[in-house]
CSV table of N, CA and C in Angstrom, one decimal:
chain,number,residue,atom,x,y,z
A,1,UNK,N,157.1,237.3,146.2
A,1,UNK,CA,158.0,238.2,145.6
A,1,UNK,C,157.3,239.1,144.7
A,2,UNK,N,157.1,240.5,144.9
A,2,UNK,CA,156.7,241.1,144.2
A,2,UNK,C,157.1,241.6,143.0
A,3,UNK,N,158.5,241.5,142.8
A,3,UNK,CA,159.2,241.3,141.1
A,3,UNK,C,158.4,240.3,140.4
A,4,UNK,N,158.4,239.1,140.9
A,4,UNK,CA,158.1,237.7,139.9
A,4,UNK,C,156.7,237.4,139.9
A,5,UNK,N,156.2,237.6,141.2
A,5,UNK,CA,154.8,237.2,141.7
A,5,UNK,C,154.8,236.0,142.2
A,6,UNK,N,156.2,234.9,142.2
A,6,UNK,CA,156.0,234.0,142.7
A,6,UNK,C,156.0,233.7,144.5
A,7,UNK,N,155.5,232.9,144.7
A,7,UNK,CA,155.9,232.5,146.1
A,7,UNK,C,157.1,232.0,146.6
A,8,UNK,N,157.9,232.3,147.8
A,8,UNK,CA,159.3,232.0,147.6
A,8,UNK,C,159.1,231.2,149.0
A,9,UNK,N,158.2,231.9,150.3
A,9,UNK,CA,158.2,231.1,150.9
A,9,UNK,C,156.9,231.0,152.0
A,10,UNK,N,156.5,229.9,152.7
A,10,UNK,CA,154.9,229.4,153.1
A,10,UNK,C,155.0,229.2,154.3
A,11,UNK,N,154.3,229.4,155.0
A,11,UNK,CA,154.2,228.6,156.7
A,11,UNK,C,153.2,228.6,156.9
A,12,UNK,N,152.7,227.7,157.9
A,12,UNK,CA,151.6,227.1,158.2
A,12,UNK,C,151.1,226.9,159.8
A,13,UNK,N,150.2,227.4,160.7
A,13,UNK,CA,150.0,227.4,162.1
A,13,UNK,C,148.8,227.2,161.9
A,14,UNK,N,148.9,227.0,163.2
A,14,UNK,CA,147.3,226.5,163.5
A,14,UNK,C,146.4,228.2,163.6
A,15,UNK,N,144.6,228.2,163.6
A,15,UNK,CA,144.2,229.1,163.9
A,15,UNK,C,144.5,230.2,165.3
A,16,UNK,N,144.9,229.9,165.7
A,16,UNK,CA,145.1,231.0,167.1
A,16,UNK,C,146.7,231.8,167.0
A,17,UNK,N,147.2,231.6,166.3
A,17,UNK,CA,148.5,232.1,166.0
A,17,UNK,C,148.0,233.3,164.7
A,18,UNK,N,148.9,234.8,165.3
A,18,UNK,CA,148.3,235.3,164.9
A,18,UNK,C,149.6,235.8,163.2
A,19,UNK,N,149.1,236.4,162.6
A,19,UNK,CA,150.0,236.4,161.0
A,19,UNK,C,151.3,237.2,161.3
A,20,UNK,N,151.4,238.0,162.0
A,20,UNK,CA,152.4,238.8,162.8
A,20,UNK,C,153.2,238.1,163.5
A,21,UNK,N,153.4,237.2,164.0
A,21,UNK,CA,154.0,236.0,164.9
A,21,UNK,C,154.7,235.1,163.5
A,22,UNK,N,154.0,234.9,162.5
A,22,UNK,CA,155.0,234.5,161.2
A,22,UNK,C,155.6,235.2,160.4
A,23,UNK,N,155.2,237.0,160.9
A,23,UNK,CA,155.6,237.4,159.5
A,23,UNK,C,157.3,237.3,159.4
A,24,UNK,N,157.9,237.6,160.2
A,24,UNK,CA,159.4,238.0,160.3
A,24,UNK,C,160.0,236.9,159.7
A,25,UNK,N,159.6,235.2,159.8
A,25,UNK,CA,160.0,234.3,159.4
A,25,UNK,C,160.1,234.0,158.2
A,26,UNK,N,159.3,234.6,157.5
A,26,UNK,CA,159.3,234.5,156.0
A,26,UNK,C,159.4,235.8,155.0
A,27,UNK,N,160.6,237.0,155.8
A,27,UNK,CA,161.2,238.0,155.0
A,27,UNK,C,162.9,237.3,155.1
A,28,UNK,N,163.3,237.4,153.4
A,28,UNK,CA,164.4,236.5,153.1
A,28,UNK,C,165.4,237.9,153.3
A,29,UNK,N,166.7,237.8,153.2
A,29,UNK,CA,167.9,238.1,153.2
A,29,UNK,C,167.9,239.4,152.3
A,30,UNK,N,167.2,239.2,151.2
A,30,UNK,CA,167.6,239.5,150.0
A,30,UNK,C,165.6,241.0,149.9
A,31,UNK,N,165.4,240.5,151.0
A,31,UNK,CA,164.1,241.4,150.6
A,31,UNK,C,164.3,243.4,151.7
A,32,UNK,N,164.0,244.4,150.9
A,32,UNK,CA,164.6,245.5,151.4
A,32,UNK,C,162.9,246.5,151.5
A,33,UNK,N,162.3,245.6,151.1
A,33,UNK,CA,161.0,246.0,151.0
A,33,UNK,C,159.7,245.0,151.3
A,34,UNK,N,159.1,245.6,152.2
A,34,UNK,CA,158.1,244.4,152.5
A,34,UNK,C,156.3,245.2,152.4
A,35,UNK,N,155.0,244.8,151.7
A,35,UNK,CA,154.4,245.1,151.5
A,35,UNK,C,153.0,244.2,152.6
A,36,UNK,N,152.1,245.1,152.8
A,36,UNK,CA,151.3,244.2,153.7
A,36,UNK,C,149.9,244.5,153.7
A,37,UNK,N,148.8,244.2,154.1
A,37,UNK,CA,147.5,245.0,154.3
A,37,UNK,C,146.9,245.5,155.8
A,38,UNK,N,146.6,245.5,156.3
A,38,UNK,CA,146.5,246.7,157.3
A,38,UNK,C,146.0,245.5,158.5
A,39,UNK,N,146.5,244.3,158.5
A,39,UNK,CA,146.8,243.4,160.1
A,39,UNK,C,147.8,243.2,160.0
A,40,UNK,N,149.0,244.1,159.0
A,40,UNK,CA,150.1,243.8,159.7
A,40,UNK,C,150.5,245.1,160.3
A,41,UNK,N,149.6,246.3,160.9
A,41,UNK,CA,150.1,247.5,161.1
A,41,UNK,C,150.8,247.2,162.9
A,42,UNK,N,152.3,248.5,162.5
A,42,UNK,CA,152.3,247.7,163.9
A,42,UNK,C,153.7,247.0,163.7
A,43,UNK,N,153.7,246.2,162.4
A,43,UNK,CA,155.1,244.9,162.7
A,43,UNK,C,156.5,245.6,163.1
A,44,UNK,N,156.6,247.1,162.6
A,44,UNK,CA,158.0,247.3,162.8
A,44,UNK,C,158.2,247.1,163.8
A,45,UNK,N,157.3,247.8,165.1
A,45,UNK,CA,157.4,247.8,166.3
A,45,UNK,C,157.8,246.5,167.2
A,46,UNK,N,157.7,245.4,166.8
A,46,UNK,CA,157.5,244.4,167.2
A,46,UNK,C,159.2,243.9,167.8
A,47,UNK,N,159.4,243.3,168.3
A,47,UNK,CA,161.1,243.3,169.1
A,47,UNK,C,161.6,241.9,168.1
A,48,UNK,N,161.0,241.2,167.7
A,48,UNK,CA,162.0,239.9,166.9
A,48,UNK,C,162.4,241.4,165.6
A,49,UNK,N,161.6,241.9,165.3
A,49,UNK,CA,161.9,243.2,164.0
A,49,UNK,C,162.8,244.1,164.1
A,50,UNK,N,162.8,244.7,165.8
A,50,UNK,CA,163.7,245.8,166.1
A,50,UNK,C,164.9,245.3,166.8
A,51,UNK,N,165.0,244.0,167.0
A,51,UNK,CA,166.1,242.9,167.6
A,51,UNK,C,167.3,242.7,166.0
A,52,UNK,N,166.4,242.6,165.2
A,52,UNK,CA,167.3,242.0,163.7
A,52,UNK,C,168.0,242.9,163.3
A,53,UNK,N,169.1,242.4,163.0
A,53,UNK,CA,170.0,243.8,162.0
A,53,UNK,C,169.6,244.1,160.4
A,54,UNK,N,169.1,243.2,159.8
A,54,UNK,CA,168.5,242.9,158.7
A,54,UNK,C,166.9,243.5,158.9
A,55,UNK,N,165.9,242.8,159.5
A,55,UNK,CA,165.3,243.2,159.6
A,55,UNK,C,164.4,244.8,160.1
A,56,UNK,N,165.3,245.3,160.8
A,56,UNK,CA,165.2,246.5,161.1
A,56,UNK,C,165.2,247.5,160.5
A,57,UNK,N,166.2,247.2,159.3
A,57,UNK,CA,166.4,247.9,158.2
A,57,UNK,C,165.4,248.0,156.6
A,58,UNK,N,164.5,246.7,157.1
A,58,UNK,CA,163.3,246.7,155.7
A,58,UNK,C,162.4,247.8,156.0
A,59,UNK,N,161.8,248.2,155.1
A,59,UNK,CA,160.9,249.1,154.9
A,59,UNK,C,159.3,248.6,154.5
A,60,UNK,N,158.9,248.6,155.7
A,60,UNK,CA,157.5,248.3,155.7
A,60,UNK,C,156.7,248.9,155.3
A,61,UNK,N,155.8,248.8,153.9
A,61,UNK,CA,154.9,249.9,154.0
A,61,UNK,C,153.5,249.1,153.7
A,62,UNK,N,153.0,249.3,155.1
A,62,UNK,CA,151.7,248.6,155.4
A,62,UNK,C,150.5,249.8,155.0
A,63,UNK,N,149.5,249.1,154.5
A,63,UNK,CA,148.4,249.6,154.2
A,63,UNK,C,147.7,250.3,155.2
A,64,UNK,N,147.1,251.0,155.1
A,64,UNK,CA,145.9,251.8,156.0
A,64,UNK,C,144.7,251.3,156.2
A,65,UNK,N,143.9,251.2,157.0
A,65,UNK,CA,142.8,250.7,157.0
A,65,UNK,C,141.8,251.9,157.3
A,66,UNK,N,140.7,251.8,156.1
A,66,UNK,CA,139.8,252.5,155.4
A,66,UNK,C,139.4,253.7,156.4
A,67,UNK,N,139.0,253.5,157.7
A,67,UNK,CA,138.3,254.6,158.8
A,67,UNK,C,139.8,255.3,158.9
A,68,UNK,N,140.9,254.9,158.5
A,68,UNK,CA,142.1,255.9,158.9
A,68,UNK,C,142.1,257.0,158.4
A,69,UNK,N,141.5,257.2,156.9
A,69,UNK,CA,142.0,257.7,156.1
A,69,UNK,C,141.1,259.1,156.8
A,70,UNK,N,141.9,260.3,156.2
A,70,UNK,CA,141.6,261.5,156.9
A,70,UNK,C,141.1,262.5,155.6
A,71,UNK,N,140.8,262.2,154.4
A,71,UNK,CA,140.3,263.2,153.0
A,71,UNK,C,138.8,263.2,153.2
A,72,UNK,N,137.9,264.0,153.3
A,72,UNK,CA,136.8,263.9,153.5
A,72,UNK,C,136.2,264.0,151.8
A,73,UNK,N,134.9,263.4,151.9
A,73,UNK,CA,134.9,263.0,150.3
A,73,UNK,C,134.3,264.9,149.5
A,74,UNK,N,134.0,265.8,150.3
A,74,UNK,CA,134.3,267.3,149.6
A,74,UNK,C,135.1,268.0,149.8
A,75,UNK,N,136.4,267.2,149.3
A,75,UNK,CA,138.0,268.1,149.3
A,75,UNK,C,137.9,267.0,147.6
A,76,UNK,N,137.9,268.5,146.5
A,76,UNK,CA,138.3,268.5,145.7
A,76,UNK,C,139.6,268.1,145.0
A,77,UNK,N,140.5,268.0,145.3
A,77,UNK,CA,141.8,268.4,144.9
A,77,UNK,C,142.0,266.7,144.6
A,78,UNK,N,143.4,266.8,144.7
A,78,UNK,CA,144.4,265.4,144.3
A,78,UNK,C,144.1,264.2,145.7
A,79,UNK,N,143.2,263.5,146.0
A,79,UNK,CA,143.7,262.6,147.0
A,79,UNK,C,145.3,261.8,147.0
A,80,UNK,N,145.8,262.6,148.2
A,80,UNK,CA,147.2,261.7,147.5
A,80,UNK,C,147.2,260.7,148.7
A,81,UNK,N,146.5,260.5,149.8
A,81,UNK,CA,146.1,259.3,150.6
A,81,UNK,C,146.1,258.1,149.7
A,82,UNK,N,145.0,258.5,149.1
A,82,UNK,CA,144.4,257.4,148.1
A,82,UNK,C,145.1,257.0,147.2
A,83,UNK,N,146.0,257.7,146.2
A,83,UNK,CA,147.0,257.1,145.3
A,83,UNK,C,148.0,256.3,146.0
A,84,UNK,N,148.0,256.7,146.9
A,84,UNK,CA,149.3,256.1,147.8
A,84,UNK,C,149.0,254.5,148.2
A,85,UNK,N,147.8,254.4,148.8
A,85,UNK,CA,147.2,253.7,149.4
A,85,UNK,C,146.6,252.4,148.0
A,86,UNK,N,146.4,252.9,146.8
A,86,UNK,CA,146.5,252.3,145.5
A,86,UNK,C,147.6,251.4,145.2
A,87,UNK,N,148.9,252.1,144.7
A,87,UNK,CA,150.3,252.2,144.8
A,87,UNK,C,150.2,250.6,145.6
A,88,UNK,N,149.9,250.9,147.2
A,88,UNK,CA,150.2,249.8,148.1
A,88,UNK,C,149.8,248.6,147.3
A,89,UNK,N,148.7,248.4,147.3
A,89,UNK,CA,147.6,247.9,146.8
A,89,UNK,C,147.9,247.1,145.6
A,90,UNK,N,148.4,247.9,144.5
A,90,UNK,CA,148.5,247.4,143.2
A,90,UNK,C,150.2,246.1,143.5
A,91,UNK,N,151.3,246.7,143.8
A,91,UNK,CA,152.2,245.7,144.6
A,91,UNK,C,151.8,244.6,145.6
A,92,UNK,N,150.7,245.1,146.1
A,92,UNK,CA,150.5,243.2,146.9
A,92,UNK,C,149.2,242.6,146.1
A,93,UNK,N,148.6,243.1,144.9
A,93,UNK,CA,147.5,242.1,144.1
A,93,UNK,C,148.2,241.4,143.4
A,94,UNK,N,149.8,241.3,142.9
A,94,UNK,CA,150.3,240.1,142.4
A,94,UNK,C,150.9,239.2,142.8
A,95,UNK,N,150.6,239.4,144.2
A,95,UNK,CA,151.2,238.1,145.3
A,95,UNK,C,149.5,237.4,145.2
A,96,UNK,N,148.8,238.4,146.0
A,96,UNK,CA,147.4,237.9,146.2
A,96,UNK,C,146.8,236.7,144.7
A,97,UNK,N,147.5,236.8,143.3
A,97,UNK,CA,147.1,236.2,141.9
A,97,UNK,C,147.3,235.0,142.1
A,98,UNK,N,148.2,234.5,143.0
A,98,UNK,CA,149.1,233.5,143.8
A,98,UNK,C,147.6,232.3,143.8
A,99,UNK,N,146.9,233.1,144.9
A,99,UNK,CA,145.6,232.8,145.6
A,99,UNK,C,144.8,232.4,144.4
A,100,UNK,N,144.4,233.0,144.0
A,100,UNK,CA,143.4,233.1,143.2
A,100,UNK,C,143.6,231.5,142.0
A,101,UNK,N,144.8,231.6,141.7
A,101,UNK,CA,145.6,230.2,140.9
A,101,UNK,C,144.8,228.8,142.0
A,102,UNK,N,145.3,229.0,143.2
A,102,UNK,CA,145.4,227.8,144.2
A,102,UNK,C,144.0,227.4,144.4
A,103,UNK,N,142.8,228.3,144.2
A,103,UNK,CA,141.5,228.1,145.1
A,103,UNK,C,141.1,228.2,143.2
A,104,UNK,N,141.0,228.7,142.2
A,104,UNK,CA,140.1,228.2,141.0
A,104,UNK,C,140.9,227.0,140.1
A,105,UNK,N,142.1,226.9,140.6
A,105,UNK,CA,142.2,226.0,139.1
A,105,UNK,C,142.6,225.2,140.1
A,106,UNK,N,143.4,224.6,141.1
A,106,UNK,CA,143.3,223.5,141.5
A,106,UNK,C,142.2,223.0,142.7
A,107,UNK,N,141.4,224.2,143.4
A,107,UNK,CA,140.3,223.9,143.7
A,107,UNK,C,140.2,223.6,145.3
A,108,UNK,N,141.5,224.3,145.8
A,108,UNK,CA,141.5,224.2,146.9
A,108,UNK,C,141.0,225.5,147.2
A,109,UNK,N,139.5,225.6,148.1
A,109,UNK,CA,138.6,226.6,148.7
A,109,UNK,C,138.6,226.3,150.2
A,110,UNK,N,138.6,225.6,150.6
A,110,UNK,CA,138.1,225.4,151.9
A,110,UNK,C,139.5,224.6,152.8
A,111,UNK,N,140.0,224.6,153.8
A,111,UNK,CA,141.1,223.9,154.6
A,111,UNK,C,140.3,222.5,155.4
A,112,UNK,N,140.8,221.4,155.2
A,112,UNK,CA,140.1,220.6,155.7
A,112,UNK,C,141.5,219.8,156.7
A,113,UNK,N,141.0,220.1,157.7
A,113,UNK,CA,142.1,219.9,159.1
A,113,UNK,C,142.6,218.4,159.0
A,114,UNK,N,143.5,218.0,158.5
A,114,UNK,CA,144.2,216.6,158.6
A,114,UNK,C,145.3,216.8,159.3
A,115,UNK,N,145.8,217.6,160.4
A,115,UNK,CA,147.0,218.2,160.5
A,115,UNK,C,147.7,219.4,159.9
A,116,UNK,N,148.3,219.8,160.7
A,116,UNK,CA,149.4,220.9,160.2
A,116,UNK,C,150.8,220.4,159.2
A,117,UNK,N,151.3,219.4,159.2
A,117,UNK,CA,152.5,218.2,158.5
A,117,UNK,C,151.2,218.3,157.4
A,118,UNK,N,150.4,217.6,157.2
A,118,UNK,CA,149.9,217.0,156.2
A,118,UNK,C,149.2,218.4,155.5
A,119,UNK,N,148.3,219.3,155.7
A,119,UNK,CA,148.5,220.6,155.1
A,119,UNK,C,149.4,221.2,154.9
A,120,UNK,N,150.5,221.2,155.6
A,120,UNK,CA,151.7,222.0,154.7
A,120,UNK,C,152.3,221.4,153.8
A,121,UNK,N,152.2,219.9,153.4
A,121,UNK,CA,152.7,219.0,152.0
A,121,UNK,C,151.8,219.3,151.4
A,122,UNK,N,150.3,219.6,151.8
A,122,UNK,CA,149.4,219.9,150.2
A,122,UNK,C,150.0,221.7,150.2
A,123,UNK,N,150.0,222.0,150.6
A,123,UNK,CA,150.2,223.9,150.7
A,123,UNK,C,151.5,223.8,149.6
A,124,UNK,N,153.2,223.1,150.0
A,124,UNK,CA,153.9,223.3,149.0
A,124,UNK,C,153.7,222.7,147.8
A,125,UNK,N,153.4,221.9,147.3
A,125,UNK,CA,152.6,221.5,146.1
A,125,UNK,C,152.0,221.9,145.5
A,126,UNK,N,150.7,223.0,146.5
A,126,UNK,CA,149.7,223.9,145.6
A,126,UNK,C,150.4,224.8,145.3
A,127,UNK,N,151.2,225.4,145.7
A,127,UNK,CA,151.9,226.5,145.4
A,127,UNK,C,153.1,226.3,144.8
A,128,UNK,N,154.1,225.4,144.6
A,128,UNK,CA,154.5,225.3,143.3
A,128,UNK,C,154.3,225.0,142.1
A,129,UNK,N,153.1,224.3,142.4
A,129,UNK,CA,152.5,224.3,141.0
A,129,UNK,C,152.1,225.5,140.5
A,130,UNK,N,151.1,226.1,141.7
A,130,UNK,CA,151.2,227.8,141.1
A,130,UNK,C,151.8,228.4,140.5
A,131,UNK,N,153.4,228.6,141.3
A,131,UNK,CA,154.5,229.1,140.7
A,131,UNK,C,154.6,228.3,139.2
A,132,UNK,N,154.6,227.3,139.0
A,132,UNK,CA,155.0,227.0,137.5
A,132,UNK,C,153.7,227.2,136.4
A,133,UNK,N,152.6,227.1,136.9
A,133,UNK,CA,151.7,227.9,135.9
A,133,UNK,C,152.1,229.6,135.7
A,134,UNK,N,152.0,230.3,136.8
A,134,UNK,CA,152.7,231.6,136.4
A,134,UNK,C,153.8,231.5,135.7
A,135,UNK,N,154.6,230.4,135.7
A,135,UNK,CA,156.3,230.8,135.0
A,135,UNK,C,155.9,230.4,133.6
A,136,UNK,N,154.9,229.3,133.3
A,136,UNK,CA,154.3,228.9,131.9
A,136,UNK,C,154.1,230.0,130.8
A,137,UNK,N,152.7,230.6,131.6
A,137,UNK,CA,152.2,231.8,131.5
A,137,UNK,C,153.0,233.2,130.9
A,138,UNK,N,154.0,233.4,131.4
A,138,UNK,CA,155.0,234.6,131.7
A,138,UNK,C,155.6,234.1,130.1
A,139,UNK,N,155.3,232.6,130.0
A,139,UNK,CA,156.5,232.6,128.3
A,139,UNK,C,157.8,231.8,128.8
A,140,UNK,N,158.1,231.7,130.5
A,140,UNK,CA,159.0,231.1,129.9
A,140,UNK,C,159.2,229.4,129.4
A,141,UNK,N,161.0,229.0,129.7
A,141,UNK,CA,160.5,227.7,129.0
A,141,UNK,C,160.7,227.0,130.6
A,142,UNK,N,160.5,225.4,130.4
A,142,UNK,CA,160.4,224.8,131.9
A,142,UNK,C,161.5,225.0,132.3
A,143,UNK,N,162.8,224.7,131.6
A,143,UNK,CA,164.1,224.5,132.3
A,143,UNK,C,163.9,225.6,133.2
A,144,UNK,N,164.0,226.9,132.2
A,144,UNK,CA,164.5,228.2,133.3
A,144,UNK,C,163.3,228.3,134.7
A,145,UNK,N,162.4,227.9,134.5
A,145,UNK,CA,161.1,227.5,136.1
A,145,UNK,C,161.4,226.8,137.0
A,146,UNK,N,162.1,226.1,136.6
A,146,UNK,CA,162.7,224.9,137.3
A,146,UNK,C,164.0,225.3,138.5
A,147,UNK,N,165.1,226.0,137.6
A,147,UNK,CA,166.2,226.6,138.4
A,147,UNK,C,165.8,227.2,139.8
C-alpha cells in the first residue's frame, strides 16, 4: 500500500511462474491505482485484467524501461520523461522499504527451498513483523498496528 507503506498482501510460487501471472491476485477492492517497474509492462492487456470489472478499471502506471526513453542527453530543456518516470519511482520505493526491513534487520537474504507452505509461513511473519516495525517507527502505539 503506497499510503501506509505497509504490505497488505503476499503470494508465493515457485521460480517458473512468472510475476504477471500473480499480479491480478493481489490488487484489493479498494485499490484504484496500481504502481509497478517495467516487468509488469503489458498487464493491462492481459484478459484475467480486461475480464474484471474492477480490475479494468485500475490505473496502471508501469514504469519504462531505461532504452525506452526517447530524450537524447543534448535536449536542453525540462525532461518531463524523466520527472515522470521519477514520480513513478518515488511511489513504489516505499513498498520496496518493505524489503529492505526483511533482508537487514531480520536477515532474510537468501530463499532456502523447504517448500512453498513452509516459505510462505516464514514470508507472513517476515512481513508482519515488518509492517509493525514500520507502524512503531511512524509513532504509532501497538493497539492502533494491531487493528
Amino acid at each position: 500500500d503506497a499510503g501506509t507503506g505497509y504490505v497488505h498482501s503476499i503470494s508465493g510460487t515457485s521460480a517458473n511462474i512468472h510475476d504477471l501471472d500473480e499480479a491480478s491476485k493481489l490488487i484489493r477492492e479498494d485499490d484504484n491505482v496500481v504502481y509497478g517497474d517495467s516487468g509488469y509492462i503489458g498487464i493491462q492487456n492481459r484478459d484475467e485484467i480486461q475480464n474484471d470489472e474492477h480490475l479494468s478499471k485500475v490505473d496502471f502506471r508501469i514504469a519504462k524501461r531505461p532504452s525506452s526513453r526517447k530524450t537524447t542527453a543534448k535536449y536542453r530543456g525540462i525532461n518531463w520523461e524523466k520527472q515522470i518516470e521519477h514520480q513513478k519511482s518515488s511511489v513504489r520505493c516505499k513498498i520496496e522499504h518493505v524489503f529492505l526491513i526483511v533482508k537487514r534487520y531480520f536477515g532474510y537474504c537468501k530463499v532456502s527451498y523447504r517448500g512453498i507452505t513452509k516459505n510462505m509461513n516464514r514470508f507472513y511473519v517476515l512481513f508482519a513483523s515488518a509492517n509493525l516495525v514500520m507502524c512503531l517507527r511512524a509513532g504509532r502505539t501497538k493497539e492502533f498496528c494491531m487493528v
